[in-house]
Coordinates of C-alpha atoms in Angstrom, one line a residue:
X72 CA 33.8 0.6 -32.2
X73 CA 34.3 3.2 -29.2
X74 CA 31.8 5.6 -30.6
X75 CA 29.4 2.5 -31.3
X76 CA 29.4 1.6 -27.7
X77 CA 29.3 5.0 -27.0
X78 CA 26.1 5.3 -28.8
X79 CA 24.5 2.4 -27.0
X80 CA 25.3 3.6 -23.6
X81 CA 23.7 7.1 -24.1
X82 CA 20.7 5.0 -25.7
X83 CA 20.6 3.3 -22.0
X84 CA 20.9 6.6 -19.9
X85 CA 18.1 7.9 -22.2
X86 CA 15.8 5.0 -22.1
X87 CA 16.6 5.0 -18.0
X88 CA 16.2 8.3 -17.2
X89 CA 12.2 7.8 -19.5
X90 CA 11.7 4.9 -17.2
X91 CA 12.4 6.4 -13.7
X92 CA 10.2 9.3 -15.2
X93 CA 7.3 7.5 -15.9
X94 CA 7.4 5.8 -12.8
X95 CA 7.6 8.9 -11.0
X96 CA 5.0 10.9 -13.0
X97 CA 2.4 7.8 -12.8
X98 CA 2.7 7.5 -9.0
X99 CA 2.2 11.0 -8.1
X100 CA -0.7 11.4 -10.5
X101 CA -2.8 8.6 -8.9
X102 CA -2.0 10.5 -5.1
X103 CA -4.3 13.2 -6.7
X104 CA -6.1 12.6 -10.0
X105 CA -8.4 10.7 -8.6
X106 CA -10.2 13.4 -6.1
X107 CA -12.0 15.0 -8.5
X108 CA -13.9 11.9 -9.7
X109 CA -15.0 11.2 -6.3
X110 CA -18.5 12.8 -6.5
X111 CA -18.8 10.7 -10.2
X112 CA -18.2 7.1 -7.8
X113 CA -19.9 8.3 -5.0
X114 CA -22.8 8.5 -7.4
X115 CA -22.3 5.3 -8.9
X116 CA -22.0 3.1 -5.8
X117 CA -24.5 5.3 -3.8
X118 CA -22.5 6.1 -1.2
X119 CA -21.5 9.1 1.1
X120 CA -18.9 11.4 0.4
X121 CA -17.0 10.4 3.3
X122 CA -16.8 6.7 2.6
X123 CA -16.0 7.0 -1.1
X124 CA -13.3 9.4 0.2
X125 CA -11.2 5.7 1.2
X126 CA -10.6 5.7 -2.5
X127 CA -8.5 8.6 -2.0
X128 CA -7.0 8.2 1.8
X129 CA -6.5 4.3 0.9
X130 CA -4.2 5.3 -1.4
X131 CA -2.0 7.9 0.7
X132 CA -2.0 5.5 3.8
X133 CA -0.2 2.1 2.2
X134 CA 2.1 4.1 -0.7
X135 CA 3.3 6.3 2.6
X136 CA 3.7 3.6 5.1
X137 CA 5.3 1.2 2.5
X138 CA 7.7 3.3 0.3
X139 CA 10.9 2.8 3.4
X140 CA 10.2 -1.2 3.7
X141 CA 10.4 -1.3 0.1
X142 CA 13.4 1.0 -0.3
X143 CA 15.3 -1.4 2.2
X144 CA 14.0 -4.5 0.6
X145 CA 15.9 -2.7 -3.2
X146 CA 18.9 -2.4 -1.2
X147 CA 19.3 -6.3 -0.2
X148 CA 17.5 -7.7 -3.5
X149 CA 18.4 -5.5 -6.1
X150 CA 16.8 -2.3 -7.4
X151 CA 15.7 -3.7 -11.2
X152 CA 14.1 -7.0 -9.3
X153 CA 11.9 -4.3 -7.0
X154 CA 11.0 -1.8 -9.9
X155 CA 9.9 -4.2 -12.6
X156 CA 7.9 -6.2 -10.0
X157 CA 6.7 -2.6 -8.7
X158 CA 5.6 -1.7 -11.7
X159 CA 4.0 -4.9 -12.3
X160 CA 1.9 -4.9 -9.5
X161 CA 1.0 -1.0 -10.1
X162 CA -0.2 -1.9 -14.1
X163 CA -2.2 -4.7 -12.7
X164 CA -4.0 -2.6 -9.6
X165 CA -4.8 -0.2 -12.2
X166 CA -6.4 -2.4 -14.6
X167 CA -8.7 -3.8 -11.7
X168 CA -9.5 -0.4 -10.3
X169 CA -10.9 0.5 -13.3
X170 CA -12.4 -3.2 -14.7
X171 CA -13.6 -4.9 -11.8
X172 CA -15.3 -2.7 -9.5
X173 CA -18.5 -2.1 -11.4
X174 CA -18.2 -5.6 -13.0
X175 CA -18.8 -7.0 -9.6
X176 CA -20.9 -4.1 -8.5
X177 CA -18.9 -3.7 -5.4
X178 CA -17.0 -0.6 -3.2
X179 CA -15.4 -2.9 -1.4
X180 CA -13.7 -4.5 -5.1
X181 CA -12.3 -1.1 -5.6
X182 CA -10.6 -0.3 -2.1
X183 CA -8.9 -3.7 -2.2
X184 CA -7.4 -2.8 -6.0
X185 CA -6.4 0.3 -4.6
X186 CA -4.3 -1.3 -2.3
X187 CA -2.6 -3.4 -4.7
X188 CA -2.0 0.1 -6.6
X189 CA -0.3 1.7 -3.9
X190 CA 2.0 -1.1 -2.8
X191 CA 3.3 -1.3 -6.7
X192 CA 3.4 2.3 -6.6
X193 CA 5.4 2.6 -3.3
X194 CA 7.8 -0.1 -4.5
X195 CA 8.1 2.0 -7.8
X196 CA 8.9 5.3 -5.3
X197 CA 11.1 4.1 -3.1
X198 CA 13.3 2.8 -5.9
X199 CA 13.7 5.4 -9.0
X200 CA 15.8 8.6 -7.1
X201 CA 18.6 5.5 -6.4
X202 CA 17.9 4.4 -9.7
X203 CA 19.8 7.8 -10.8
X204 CA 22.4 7.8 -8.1
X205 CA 23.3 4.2 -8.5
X206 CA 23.7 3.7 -12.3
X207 CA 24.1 7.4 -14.1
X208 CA 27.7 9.0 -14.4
X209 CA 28.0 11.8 -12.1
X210 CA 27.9 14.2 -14.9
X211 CA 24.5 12.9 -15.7
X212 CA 23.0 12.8 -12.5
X213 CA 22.0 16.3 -12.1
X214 CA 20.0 16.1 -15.8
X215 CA 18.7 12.7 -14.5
X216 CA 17.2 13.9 -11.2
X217 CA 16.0 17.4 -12.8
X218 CA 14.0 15.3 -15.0
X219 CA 12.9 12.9 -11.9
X220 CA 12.0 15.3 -9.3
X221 CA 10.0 17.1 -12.2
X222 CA 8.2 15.0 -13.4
X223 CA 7.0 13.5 -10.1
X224 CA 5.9 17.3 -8.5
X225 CA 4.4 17.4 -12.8
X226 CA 2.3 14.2 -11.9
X227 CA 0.7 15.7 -8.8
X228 CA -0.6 19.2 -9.8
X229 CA -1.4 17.8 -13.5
X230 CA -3.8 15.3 -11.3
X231 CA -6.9 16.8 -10.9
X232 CA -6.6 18.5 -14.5
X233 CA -6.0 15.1 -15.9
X234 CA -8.8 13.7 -14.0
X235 CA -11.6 16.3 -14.7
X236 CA -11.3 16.0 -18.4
X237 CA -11.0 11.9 -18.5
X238 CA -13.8 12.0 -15.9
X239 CA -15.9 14.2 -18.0
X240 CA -15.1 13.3 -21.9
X241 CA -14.8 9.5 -21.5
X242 CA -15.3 8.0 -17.7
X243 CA -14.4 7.7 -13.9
X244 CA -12.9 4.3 -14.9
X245 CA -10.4 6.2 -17.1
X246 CA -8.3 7.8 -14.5
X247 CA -6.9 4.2 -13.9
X248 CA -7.1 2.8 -17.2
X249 CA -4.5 5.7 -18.8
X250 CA -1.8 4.0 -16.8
X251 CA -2.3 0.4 -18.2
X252 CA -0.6 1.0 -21.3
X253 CA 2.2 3.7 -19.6
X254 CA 3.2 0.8 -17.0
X255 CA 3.9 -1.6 -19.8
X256 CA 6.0 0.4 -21.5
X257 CA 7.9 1.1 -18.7
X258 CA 8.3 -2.4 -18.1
X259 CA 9.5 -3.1 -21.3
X260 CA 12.0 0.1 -21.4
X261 CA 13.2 -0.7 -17.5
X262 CA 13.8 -4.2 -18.9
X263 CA 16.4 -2.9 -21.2
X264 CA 17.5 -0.4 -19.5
X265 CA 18.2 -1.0 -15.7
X266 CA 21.3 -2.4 -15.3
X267 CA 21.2 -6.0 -12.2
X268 CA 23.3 -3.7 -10.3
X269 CA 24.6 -5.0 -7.2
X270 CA 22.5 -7.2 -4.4
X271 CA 23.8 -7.4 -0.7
X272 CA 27.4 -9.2 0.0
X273 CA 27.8 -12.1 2.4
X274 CA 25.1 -12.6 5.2
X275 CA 22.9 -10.2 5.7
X276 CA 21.5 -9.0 8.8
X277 CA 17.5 -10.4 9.7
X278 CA 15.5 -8.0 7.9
X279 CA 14.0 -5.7 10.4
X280 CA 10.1 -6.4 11.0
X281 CA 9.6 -4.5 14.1
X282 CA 10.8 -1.6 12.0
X283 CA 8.9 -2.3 9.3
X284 CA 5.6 -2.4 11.3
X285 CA 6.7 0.4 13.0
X286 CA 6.8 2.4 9.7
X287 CA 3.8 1.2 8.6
X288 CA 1.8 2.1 11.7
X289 CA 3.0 5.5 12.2
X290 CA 2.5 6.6 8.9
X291 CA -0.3 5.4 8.1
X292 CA -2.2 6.5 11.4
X293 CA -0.4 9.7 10.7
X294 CA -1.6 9.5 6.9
X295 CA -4.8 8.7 8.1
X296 CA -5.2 11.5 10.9
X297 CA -4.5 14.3 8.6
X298 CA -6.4 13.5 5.9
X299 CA -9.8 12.6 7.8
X300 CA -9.3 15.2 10.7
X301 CA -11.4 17.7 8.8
X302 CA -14.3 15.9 8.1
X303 CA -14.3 14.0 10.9
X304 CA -13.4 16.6 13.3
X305 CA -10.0 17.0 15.1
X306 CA -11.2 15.8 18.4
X307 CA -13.3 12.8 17.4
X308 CA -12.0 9.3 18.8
X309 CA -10.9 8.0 16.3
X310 CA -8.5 10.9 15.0
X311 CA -7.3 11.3 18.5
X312 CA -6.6 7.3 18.3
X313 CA -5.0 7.7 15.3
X314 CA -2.7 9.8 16.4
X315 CA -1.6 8.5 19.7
X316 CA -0.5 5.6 17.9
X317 CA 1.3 7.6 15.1
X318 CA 2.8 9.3 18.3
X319 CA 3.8 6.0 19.8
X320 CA 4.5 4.0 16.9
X321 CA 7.1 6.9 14.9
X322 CA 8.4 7.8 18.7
X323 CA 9.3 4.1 19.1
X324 CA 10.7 3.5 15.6
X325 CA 13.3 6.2 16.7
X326 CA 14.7 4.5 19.4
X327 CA 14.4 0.6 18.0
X328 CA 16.0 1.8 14.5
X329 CA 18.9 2.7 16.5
X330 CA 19.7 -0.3 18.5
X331 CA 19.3 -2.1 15.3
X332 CA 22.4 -3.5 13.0
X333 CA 20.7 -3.3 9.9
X334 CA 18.0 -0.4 10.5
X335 CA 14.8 0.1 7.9
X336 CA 15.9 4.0 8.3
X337 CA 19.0 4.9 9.7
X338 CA 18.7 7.9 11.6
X339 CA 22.1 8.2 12.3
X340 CA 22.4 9.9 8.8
X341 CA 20.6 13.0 10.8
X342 CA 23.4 13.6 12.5
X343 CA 25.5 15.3 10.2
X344 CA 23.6 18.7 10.3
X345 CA 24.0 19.4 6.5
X346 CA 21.7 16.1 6.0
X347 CA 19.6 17.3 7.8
X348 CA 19.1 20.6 6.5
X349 CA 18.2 19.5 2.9
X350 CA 15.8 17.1 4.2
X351 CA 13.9 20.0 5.8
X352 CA 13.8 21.9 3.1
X353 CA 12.7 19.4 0.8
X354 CA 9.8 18.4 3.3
X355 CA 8.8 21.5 3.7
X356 CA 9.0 22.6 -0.1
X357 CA 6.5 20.1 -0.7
X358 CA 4.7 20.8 2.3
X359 CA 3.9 23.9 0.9
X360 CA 3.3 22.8 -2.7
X361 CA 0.8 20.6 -1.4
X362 CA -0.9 23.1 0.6
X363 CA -1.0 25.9 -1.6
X364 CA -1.7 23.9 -4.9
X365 CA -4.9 22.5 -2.9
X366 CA -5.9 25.9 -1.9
X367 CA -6.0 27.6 -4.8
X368 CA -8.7 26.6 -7.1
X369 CA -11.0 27.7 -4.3
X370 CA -9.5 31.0 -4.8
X371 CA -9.8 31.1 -8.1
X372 CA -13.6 29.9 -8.3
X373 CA -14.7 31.8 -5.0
X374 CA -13.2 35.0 -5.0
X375 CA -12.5 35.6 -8.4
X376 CA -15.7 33.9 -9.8
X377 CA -13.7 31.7 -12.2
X378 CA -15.5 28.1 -13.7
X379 CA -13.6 25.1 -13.3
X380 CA -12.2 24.7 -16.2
X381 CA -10.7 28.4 -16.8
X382 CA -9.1 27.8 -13.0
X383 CA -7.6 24.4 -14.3
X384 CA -5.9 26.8 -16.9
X385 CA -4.7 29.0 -14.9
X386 CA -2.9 26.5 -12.0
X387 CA -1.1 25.4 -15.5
X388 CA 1.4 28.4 -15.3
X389 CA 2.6 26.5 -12.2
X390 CA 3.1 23.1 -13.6
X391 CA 4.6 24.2 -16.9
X392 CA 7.0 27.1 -15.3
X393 CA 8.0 23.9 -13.2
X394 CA 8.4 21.9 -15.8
X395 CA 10.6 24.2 -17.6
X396 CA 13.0 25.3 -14.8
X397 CA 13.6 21.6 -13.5
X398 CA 15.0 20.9 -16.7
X399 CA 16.9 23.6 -16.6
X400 CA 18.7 22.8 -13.0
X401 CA 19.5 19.8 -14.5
X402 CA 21.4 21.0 -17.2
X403 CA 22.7 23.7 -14.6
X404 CA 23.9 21.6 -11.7
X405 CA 27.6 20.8 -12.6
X406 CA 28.0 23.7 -13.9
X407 CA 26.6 26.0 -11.1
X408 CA 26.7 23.3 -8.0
X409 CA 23.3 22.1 -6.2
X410 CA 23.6 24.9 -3.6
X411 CA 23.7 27.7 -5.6
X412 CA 20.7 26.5 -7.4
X413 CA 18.5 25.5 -4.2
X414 CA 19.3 29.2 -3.0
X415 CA 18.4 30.8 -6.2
X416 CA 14.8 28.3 -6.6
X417 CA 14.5 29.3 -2.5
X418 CA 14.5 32.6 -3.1
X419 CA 11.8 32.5 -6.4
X420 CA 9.5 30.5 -4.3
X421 CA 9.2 32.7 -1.8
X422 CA 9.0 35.8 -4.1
X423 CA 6.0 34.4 -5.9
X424 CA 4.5 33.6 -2.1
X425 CA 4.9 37.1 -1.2
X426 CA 2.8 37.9 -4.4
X427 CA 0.1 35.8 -3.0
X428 CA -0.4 37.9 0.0
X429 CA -1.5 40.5 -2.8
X430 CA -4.3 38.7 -4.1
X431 CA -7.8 39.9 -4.2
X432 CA -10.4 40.3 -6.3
X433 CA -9.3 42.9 -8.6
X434 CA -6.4 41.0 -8.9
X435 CA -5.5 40.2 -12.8
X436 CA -5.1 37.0 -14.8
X437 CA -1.5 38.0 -16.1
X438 CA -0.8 38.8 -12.4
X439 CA -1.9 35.6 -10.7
X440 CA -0.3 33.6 -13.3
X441 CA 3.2 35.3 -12.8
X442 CA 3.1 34.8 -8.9
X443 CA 2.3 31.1 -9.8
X444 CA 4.9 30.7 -12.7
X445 CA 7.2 32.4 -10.0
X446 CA 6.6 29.6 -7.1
X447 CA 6.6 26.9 -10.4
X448 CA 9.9 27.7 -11.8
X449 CA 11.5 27.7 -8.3
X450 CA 10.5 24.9 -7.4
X451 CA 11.4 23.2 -10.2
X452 CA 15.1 24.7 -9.8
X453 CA 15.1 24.0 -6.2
X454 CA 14.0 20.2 -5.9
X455 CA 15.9 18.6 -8.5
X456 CA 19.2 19.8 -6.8
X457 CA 18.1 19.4 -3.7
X458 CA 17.1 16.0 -4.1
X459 CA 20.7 15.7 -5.8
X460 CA 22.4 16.8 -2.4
X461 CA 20.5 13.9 -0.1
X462 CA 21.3 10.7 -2.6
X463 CA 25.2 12.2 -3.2
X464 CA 25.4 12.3 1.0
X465 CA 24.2 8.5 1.5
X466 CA 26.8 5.7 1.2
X467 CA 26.0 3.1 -1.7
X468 CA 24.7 0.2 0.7
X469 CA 22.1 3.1 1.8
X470 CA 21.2 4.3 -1.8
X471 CA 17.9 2.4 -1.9
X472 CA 16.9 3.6 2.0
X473 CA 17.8 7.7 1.5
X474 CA 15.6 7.1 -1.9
X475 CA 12.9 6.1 -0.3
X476 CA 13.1 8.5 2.4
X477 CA 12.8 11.4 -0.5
X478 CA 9.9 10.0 -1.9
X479 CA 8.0 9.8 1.5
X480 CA 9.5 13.4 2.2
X481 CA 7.3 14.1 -1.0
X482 CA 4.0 12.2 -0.4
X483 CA 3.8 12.8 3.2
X484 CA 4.2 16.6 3.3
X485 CA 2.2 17.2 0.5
X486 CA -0.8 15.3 2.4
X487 CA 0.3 17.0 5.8
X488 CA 0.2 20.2 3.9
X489 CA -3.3 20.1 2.6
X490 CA -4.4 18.9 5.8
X491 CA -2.6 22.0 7.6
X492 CA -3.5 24.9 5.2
X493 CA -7.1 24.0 4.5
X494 CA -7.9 24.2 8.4
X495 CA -5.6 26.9 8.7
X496 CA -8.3 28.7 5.9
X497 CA -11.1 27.5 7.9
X498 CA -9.8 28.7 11.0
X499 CA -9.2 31.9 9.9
X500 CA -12.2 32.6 7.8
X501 CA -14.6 32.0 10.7
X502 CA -12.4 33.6 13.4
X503 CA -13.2 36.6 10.9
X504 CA -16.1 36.0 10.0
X505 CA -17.3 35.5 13.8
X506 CA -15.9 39.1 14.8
X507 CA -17.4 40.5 12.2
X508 CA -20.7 39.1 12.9
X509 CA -21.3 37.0 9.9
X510 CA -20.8 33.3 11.3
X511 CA -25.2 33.1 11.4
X512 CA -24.9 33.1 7.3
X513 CA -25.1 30.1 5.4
X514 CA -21.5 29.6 3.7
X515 CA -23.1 31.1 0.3
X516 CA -23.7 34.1 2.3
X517 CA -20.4 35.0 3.8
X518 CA -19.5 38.2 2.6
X519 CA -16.5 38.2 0.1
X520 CA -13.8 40.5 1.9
X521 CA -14.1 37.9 4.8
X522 CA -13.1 35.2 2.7
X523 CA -10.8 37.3 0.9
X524 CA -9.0 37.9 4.7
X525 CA -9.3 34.1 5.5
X526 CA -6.8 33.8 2.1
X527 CA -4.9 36.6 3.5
X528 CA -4.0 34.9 6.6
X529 CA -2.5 31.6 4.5
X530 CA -0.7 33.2 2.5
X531 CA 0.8 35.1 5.3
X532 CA 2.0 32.2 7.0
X533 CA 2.9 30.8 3.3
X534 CA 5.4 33.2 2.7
X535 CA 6.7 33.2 6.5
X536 CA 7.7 29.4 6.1
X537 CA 9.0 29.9 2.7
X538 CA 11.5 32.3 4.6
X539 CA 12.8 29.3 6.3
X540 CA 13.4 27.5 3.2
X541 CA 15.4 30.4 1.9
X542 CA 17.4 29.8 5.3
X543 CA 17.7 26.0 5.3
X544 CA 19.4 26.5 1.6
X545 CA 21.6 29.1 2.6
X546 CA 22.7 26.9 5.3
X547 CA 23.2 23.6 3.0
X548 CA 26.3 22.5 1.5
X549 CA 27.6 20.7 -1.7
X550 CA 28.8 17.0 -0.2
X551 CA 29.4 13.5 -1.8
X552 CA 29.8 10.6 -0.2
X553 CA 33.7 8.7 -0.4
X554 CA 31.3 5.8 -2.0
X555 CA 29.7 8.2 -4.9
X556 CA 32.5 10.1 -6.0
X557 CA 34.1 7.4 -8.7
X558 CA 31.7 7.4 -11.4
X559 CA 29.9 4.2 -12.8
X560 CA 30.4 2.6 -15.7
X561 CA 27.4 1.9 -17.5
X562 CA 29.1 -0.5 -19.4
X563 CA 30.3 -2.9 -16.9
X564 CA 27.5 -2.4 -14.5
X565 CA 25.1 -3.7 -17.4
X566 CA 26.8 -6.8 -18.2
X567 CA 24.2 -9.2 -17.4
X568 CA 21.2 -7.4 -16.9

């Protein structure tokens, strides 16, 4: 009978664990397979590049500015009640951004569904890291959030892959279609699976609007800066508006969260120093994941004279040696601790930046490939731990607000990084390129070397702020929280789910 119930229980974890994975790999896919479909709608709807580039930014700006409302709404209603509903609303944007645009005939159609897509998919976000933390034994955790954290960094570099060959082989209105069928099963299995877990005791406090605009405001004018600042131009109105009031909004949000008795984000948390460490190097892993991974297909097709598709092959060592090693941390982490693992991924990562620095156009397949597999594999051991260390430091009435905090420490770097490295590129290359006389060329005429030294310069920088990774590891420590460090049982917190 004990092994029977035994049985059932690891059936649950399983089925979980596939359920917070989907989520995760389905929400960080759409913040990137779509881009490379753009030029396919902008066809379609005869627009300019830079209007049908909302389909993208829309996207960013509402899953970013709504992921912390969201995590603090899990933490007073329940975590299954938000996820299921999340993933609800996500299956059902999808289906429209795919159906109902060209039924209608209408741009505008699309925007709106993507809306809808990012607020499922920011309520999906917020919740699945305290998924793991709140309903996994502690000596599943680490296997849980390996497979998490992968799966979700998977889901943004498999994006543009996934989207070129459903874009070219079948259609644009594929890219949202493929997660119709993935959303319902996760709806199904999260049924099942996730436990009713615990809703707020006695009164709560009045849910905190201010805050939530707040949030909502600074992010996405901060969302919205970054990602439009290049076409747009850094000084143009409406970027400089943008980011006064991310300025003003996020500066204010500071102070108001806390005065407040029930903050949206309680940056309180900050104050222990080890907190805040792991944050940093989490934000700024991804930060440079988002950069980098952006960056270097026009490497690949510009310097070394790749085609598209042979580039798409190669960015694969990253995403696989991921993949593999994330796994692998999660199997590692009792055993070996989250520190020592965050060091060790730390230290890969900025090995395999170093070997970017070396880059050129003699460089081999077999050689870009290793330096990617070496960033890939530690990443993957780096994040899942990582990500481990924040949800074991929160208390359990924060669970829900730390776990959304992660995923916007995921989706806002990675923007912010693109954003940062591709006018860092620019920058360079025509600060080159002007001393060495070339700036009067059209871009197709821009001698190779002075591309090759724009590169150069990134990857410089790259490696420099991978150093401080490597530091902010070195400088973390294992803690848990008094709250986490009975373990659940899966038993008792199912009954009635």
């Amino acid at each position: 009978m004990h092994q029977t119930d035994g049985n059932a229980s690891q059936q649950r974890y399983t089925l979980l664990m596939v359920s917070i994975a989907l989520a995760m790999f389905m929400t960080s896919l759409d913040g990137t397979i779509v881009n490379i479909a753009l030029p396919t709608i902008s066809t379609i709807f005869d627009l300019p590049s830079t209007t049908v580039s909302w389909v993208a930014t829309t996207y960013l700006l509402v899953l970013t500015g709504s992921i912390l409302v969201f995590g603090k709404v899990a933490d007073r209603i329940g975590f299954k009640t938000v996820f299921l509903a999340g993933f609800g609303v996500f299956t059902a944007g999808s289906f429209f951004c795919g159906f109902f645009p060209e039924a209608f005939d209408s741009f505008g159609v699309l925007i709106g569904a993507r809306v809808l897509q990012a607020i499922g998919g920011a309520m999906i976000a917020a919740i699945a890291p305290a998924l793991v933390a709140a309903f996994l034994p502690m000596k599943m955790k680490g296997k849980a959030m390996g497979v998490v954290t992968t799966f979700a960094a998977f889901g943004t570099a498999a994006g543009p892959i996934l989207g070129g060959i459903l874009t070219q082989y079948l259609s644009w209105n594929w890219i949202f279609f493929i997660n119709v069928p993935v959303g319902i099963a996760a709806i199904l299995l999260g049924s099942y699976a996730i436990p009713a877990g615990r809703t707020a005791t006695g009164t709560p406090s009045p849910f905190d609007r201010l805050g939530a605009v707040l949030i909502f405001v600074g992010l996405g004018s901060l969302i919205y800066a970054v990602s439009e600042g290049s076409a747009l131009g850094w000084t143009d109105p409406t970027i400089l508006a943008a980011l006064a009031a991310a300025g003003a909004a996020l500066g204010y949000l500071v102070l108001h969260e806390q005065k407040t008795a029930d903050p949206l984000l309680d940056f309180r948390l900050f104050g222990n120093r080890n907190f805040l460490y792991v944050n940093l190097m989490l934000a700024l892993s991804y930060f440079l994941f988002g950069g980098v991974n952006y960056l270097l297909p026009f490497f690949l097709e510009l310097v070394k004279g790749f085609d598209p598709s042979t580039s798409g092959l190669v960015l694969t060592a990253l995403s696989f040696a991921m993949m593999a090693s994330g796994f692998l941390s999660g199997m590692l982490i009792n055993s070996i601790g989250n520190r020592r693992l965050c060091i060790a991924g730390a230290l890969a990562v900025s090995a395999g930046y170093l070997m970017f620095h070396f880059f050129s156009a003699e460089s081999t397949i077999y050689y870009i490939s290793g330096a990617l597999a070496a960033v890939g594999f530690g990443l993957g051991l780096m994040l899942s731990p990582g990500t481990n260390m924040v949800m074991n430091m929160a208390p359990r009435d924060r669970q829900g607000m730390i776990s959304s905090l992660i995923s916007v420490e995921r989706t806002g770097p990675i923007t912010l990084g693109i954003s940062f490295i591709s006018m860092l590129f620019v920058q360079a290359m025509l600060t080159v390129a002007s001393h060495r006389h070339v700036t009067a060329s059209s871009p197709a005429e821009i001698r190779i070397e002075v591309l090759s030294t724009g590169f150069d310069f990134v990857f410089v920088a790259v490696f420099a702020v991978s150093l401080a990774v490597v530091v902010l590891a070195i400088l973390s420590r294992d803690e848990v929280h008094a709250d986490n460090l009975e373990e659940e049982t899966f038993g008792a917190a199912a009954v009635g789910a």
